[in-house]
Short mmCIF file of C-alpha atoms and ligand atoms in Angstrom, two decimals:
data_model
loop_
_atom_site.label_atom_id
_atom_site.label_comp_id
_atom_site.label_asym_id
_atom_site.label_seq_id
_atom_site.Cartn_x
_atom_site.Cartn_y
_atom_site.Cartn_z
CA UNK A 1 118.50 97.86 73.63
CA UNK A 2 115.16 99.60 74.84
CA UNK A 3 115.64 99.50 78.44
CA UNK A 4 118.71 101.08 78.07
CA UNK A 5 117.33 103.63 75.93
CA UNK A 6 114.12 103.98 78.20
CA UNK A 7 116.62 104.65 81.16
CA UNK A 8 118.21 107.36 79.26
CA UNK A 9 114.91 108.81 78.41
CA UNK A 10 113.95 108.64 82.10
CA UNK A 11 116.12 111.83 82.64
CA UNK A 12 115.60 113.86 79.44
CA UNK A 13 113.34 116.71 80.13
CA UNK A 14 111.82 117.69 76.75
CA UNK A 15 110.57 114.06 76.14
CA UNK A 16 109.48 114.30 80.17
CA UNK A 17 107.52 117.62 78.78
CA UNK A 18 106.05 115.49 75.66
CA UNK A 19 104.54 112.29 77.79
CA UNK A 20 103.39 114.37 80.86
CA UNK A 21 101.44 116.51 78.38
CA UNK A 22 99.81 113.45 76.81
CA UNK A 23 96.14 113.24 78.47
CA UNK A 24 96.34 109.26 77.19
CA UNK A 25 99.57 108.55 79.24
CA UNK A 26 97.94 109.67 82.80
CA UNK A 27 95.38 105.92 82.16
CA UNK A 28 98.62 103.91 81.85
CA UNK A 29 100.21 105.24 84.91
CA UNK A 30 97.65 104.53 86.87
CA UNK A 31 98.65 100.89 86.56
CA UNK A 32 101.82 101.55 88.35
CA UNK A 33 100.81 104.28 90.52
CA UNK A 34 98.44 104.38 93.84
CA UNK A 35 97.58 108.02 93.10
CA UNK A 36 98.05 111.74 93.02
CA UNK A 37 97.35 112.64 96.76
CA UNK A 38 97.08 111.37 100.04
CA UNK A 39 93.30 110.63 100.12
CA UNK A 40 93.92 108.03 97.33
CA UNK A 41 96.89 106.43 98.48
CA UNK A 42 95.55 105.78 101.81
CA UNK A 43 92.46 104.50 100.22
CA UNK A 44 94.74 101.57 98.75
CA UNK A 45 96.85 101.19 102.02
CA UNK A 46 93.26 100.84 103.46
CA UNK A 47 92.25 98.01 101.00
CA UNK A 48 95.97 96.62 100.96
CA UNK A 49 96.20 96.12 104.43
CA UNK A 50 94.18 93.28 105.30
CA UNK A 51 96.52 90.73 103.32
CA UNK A 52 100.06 92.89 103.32
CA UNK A 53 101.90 95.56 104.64
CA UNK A 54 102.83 98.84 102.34
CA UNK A 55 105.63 100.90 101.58
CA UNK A 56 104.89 104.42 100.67
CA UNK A 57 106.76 106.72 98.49
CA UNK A 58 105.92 110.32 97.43
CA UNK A 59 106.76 110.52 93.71
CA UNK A 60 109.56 112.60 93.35
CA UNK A 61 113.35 112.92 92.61
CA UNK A 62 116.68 115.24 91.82
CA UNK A 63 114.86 117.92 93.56
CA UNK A 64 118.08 121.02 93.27
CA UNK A 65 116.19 123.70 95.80
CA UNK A 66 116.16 123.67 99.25
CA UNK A 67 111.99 125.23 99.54
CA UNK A 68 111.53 122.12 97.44
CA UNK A 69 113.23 119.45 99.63
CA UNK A 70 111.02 121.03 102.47
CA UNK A 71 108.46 120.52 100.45
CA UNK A 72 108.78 116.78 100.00
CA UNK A 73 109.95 116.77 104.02
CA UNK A 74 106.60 118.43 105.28
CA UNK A 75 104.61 115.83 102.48
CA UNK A 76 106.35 112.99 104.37
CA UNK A 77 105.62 114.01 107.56
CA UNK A 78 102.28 115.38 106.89
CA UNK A 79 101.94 111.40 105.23
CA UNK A 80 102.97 109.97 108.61
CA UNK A 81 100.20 111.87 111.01
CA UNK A 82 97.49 110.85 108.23
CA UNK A 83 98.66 107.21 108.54
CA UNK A 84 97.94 107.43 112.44
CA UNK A 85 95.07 108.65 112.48
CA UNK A 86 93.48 106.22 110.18
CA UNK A 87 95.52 103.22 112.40
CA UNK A 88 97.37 102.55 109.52
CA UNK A 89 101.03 103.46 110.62
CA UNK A 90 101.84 100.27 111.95
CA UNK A 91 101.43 98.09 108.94
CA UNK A 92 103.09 100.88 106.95
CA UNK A 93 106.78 102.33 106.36
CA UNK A 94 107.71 105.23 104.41
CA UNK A 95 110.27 105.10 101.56
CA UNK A 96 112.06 108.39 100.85
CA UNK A 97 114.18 109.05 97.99
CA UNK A 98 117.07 111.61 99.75
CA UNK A 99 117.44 113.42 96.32
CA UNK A 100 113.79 114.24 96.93
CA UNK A 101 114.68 116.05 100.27
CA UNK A 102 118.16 117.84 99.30
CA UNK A 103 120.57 115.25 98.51
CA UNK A 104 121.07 116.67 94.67
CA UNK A 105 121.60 120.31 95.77
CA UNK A 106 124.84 121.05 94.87
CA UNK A 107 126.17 122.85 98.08
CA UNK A 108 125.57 121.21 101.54
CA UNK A 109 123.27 118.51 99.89
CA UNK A 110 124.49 115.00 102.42
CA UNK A 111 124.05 117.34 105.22
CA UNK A 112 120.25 119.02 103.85
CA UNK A 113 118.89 115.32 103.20
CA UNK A 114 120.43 114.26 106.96
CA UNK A 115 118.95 116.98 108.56
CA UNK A 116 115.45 116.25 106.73
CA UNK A 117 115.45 112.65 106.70
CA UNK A 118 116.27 112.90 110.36
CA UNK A 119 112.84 114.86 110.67
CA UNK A 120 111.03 112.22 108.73
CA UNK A 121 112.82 109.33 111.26
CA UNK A 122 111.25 111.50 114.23
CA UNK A 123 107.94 111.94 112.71
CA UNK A 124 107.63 108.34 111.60
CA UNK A 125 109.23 106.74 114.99
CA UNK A 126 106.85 109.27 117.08
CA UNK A 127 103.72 106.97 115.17
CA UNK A 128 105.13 104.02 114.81
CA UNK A 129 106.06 103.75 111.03
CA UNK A 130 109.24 102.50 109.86
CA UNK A 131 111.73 104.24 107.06
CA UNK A 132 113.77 103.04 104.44
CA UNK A 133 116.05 105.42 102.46
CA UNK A 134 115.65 104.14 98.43
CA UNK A 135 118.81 103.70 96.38
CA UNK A 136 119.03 105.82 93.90
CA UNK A 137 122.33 105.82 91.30
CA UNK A 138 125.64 104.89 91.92
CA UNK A 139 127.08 107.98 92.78
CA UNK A 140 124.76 108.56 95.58
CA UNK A 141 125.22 105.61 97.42
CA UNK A 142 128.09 106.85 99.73
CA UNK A 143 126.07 109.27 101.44
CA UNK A 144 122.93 107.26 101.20
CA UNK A 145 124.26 104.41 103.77
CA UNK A 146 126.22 107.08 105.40
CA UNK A 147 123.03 108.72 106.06
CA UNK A 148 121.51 105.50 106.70
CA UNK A 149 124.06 104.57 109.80
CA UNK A 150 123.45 108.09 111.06
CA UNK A 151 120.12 107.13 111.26
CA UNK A 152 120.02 104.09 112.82
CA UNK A 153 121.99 104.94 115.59
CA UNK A 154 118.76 107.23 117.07
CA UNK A 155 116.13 105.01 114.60
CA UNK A 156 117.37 101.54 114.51
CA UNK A 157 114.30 100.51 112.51
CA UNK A 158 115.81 102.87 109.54
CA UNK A 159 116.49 100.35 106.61
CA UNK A 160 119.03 100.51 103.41
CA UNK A 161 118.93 99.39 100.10
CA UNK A 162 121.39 97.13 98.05
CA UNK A 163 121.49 97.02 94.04
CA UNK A 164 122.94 93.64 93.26
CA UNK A 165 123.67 95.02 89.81
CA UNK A 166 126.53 97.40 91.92
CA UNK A 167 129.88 95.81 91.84
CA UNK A 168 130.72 97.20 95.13
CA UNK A 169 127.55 95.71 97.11
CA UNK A 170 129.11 92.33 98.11
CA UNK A 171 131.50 95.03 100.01
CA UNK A 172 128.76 97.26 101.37
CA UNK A 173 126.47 93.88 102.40
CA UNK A 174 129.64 92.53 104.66
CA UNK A 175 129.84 96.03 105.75
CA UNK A 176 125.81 95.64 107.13
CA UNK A 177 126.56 92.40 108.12
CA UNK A 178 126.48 92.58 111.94
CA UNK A 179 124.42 95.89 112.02
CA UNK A 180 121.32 94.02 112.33
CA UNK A 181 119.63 96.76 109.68
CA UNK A 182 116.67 96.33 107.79
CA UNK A 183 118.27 95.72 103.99
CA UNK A 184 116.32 95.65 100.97
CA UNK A 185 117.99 93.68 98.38
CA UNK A 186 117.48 94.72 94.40
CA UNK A 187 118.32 94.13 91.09
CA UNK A 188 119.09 97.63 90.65
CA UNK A 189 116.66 100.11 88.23
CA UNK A 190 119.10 102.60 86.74
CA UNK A 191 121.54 102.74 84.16
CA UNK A 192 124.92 102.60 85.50
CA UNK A 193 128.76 102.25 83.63
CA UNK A 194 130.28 98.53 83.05
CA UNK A 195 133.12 100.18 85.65
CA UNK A 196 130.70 99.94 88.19
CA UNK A 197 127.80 97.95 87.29
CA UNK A 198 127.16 94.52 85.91
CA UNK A 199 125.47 94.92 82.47
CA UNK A 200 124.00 91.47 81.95
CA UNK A 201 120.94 90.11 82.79
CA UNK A 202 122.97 86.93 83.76
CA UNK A 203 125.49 88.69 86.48
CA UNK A 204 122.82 91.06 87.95
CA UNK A 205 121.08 87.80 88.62
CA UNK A 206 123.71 85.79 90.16
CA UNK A 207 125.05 88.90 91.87
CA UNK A 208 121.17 88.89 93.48
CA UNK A 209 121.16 85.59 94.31
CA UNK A 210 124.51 85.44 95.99
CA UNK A 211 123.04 88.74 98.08
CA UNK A 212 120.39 86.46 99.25
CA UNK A 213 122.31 83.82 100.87
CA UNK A 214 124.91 86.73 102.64
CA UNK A 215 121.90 88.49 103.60
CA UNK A 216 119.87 85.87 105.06
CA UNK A 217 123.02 84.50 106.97
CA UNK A 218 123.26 88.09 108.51
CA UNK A 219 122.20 89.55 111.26
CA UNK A 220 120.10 91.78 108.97
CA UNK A 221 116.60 91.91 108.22
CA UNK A 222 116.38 90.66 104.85
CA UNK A 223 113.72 92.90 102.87
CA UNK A 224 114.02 90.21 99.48
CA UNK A 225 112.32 93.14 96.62
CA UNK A 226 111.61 91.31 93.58
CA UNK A 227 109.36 89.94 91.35
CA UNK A 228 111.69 87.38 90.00
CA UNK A 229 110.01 83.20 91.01
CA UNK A 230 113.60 82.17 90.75
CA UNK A 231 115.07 84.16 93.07
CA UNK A 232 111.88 84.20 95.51
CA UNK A 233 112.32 79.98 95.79
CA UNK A 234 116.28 80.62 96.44
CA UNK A 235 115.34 83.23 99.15
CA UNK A 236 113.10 80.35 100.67
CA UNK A 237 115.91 78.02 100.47
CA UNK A 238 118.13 80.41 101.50
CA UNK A 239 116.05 81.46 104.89
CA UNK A 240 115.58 77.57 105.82
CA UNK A 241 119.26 76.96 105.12
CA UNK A 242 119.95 79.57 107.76
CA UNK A 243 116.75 79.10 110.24
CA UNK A 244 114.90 82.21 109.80
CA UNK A 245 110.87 81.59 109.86
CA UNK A 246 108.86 83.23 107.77
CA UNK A 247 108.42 86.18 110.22
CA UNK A 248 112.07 87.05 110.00
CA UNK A 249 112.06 88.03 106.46
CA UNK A 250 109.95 89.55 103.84
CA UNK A 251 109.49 89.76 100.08
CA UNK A 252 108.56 93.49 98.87
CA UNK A 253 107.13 94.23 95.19
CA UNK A 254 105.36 96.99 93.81
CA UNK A 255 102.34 98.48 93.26
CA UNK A 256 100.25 97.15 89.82
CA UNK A 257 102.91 94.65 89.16
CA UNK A 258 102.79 90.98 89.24
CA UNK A 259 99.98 90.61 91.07
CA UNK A 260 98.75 87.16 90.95
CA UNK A 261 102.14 86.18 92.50
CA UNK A 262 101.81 88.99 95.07
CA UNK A 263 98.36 86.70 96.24
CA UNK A 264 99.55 83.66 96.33
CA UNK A 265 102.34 84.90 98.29
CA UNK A 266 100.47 86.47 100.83
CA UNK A 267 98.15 83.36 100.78
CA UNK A 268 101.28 81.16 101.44
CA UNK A 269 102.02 82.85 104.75
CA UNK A 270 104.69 85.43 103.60
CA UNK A 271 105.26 88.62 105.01
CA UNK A 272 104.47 90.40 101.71
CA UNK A 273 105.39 94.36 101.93
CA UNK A 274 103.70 96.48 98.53
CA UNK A 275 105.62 99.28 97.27
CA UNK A 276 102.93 102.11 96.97
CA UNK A 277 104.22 105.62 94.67
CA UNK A 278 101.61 108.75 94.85
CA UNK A 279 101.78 112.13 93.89
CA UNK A 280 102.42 113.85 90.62
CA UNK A 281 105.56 113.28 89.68
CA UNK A 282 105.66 110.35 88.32
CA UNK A 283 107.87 110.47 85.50
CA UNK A 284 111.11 109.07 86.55
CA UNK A 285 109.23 105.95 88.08
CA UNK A 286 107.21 105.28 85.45
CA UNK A 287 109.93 104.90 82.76
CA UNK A 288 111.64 102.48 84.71
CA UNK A 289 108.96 100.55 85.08
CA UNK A 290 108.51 100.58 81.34
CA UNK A 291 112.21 99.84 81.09
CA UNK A 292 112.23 97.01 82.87
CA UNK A 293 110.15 95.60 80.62
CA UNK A 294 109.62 95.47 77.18
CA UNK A 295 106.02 94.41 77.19
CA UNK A 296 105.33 97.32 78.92
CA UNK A 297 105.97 99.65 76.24
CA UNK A 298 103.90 97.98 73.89
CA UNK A 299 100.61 97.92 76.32
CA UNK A 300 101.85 101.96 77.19
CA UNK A 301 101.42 102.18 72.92
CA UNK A 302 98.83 99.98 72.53
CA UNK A 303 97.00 102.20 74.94
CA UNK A 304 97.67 105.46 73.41
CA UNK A 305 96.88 103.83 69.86
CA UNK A 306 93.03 103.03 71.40
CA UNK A 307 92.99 106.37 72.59
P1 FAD B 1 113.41 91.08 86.68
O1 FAD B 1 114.32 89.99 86.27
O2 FAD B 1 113.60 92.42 86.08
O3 FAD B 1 111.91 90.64 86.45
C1 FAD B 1 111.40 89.38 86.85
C2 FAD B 1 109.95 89.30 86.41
O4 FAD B 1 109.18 90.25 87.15
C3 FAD B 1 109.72 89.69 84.96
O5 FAD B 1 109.90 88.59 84.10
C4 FAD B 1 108.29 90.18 85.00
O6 FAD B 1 107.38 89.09 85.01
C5 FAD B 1 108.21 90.87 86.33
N1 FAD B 1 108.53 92.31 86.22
C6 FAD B 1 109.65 92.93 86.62
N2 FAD B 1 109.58 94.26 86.39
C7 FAD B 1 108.39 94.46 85.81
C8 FAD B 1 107.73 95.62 85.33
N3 FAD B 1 108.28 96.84 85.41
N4 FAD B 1 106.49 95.48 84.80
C9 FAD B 1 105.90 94.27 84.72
N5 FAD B 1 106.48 93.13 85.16
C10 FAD B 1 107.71 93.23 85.70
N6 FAD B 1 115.59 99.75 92.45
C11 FAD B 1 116.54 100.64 92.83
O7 FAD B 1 117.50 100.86 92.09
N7 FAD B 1 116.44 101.29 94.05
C12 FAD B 1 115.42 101.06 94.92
O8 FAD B 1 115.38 101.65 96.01
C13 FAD B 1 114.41 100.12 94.54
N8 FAD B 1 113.37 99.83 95.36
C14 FAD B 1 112.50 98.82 95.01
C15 FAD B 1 111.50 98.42 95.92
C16 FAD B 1 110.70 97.34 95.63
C17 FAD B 1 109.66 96.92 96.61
C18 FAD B 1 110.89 96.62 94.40
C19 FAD B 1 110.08 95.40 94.09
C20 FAD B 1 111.84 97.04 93.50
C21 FAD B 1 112.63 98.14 93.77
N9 FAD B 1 113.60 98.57 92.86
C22 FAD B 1 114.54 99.49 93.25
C23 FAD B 1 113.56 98.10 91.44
C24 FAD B 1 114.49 96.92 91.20
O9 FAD B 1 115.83 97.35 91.25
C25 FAD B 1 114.22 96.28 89.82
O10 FAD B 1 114.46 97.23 88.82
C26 FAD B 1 112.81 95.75 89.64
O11 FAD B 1 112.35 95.15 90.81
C27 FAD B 1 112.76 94.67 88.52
O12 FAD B 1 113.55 93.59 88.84
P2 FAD B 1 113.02 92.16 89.35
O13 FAD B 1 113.80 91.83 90.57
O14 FAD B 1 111.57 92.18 89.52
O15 FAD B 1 113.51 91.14 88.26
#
């Protein structure tokens, strides 16, 4: 019952108010995020590099004003010049959340997060970064693989993500099938309705693993994003069964989690991609994480208990 309750919490702006406030909260974050600005998450990118690639995504989310979704555009891009000239851009790609850059305003918003993703696709092509929009809730995912095929028909490199926890992604994934797009496969991190969504831990999981196997006998890319051993030794399985070496997938997990596994992976020869949030606004992210799981919440209290 906490996740769910966590996930609800995740959008309810007077407790947002209350744990931002709380100077003790800012020492747990820092677990799960790479920093406030640039300068320290290109300091990790820097130390990440030598053993994995990154993934990059500027805090942020259900931004409703258009000087604010230009905001978050001109971070990215600004992002994506810093990344060059440190000779960092190759190894990196950006993630960009498209409520972030316009998506959620109410009039115009699928055309507002086109237009500005489209600028982030030009800025990170033009250095040689790659993009993947993240999936957000359910109701955005029409226009975010709308947006997504607009995209890759100027910046084939532009990837999509699937939440297995989605009834309708089997659909979507035969959709992708022959596109040949970079597709990060998920469990899924938000709290969706049974009429859409699988609500046990037991479906999402199958509903994953089946995602594997169509994925890896795709066309795709398969970006495999989880922490989960079981479903990393089926994606293994899954890649032999269907002849793709280990340079023609990759397994993706995030910053400050699991990260004994994340060095034995990349010790084993994996393409291992980290998931690096910065910047302020860290709310949203950091009660998923603490969602996900339950221990979580008791090192967050356990923490603000010490003081
Ligand atoms: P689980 O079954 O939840 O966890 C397996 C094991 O992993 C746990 O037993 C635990 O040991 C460890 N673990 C998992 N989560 C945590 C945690 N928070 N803290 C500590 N240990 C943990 N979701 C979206 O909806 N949209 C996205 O765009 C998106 N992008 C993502 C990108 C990356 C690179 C990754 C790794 C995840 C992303 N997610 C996204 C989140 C995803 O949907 C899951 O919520 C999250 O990955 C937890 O699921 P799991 O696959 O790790 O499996």
């Amino acid at each position: 019952m906490l996740g769910p309750t966590l996930l609800r919490a995740s959008r309810n702006e007077r407790l947002r108010g209350v744990i931002e406030r709380n100077p003790l909260t800012r020492k747990v974050v820092t677990r799960f995020v790479a920093g406030e600005d640039q300068d320290a998450v290109l300091a990790v990118v820097h130390r990440l590099h030598s053993r994995a690639t990154t993934t990059l995504d500027f805090l942020g989310e259900d931004v409703s004003d258009l000087a604010g979704a230009r905001r978050v555009r001109d971070q990215y891009v600004s992002l994506l010049y810093r990344l060059h000239e440190a000779g960092e851009a190759e190894r990196s790609e950006v993630s960009v959340k498209l409520s972030a850059v316009g998506q959620s305003i109410p009039r115009d918003g699928h055309e507002t997060a086109l237009g500005h993703a489209l600028q982030i696709a030009v800025a990170a092509a033009a250095v040689g970064c790659r993009m993947t929009l993240d999936m957000e809730d359910h109701t955005t995912v029409d226009s975010t693989l709308a947006i997504g095929d607009e995209l890759r028909r100027e910046f084939p490199l532009t990837g999509n993500v699937l939440q297995a926890n989605l009834r309708r992604t089997a659909g979507d994934l035969a959709q992708l099938a022959g596109s040949g797009a970079r597709i990060r496969l998920v469990k899924g991190a938000y709290r969706e309705p049974e009429s859409v969504a699988y609500q046990r831990k037991s479906e999402v999981d199958a509903a994953y693993r089946q995602g594997l196997h169509r994925l890896m006998a795709s066309d795709c890319y398969p970006m495999v994003a989880t922490h989960d051993p079981a479903m990393i030794r089926d994606a293994n399985d899954a890649a032999q069964r269907h002849g793709k070496g280990l340079d023609g997938w990759e397994i993706q997990m995030l910053y400050g989690i699991s990260a004994g596994l994340q060095a034995q992976l990349a010790r084993s020869g994996h393409a291992l991609r980290v998931y690096l949030p910065y910047g302020t606004d860290w709310y949203g992210y950091f009660m998923r994480r603490l969602a996900e799981r339950p221990a979580n919440v008791a090192f967050f209290l356990r923490a603000l208990a010490r003081g």
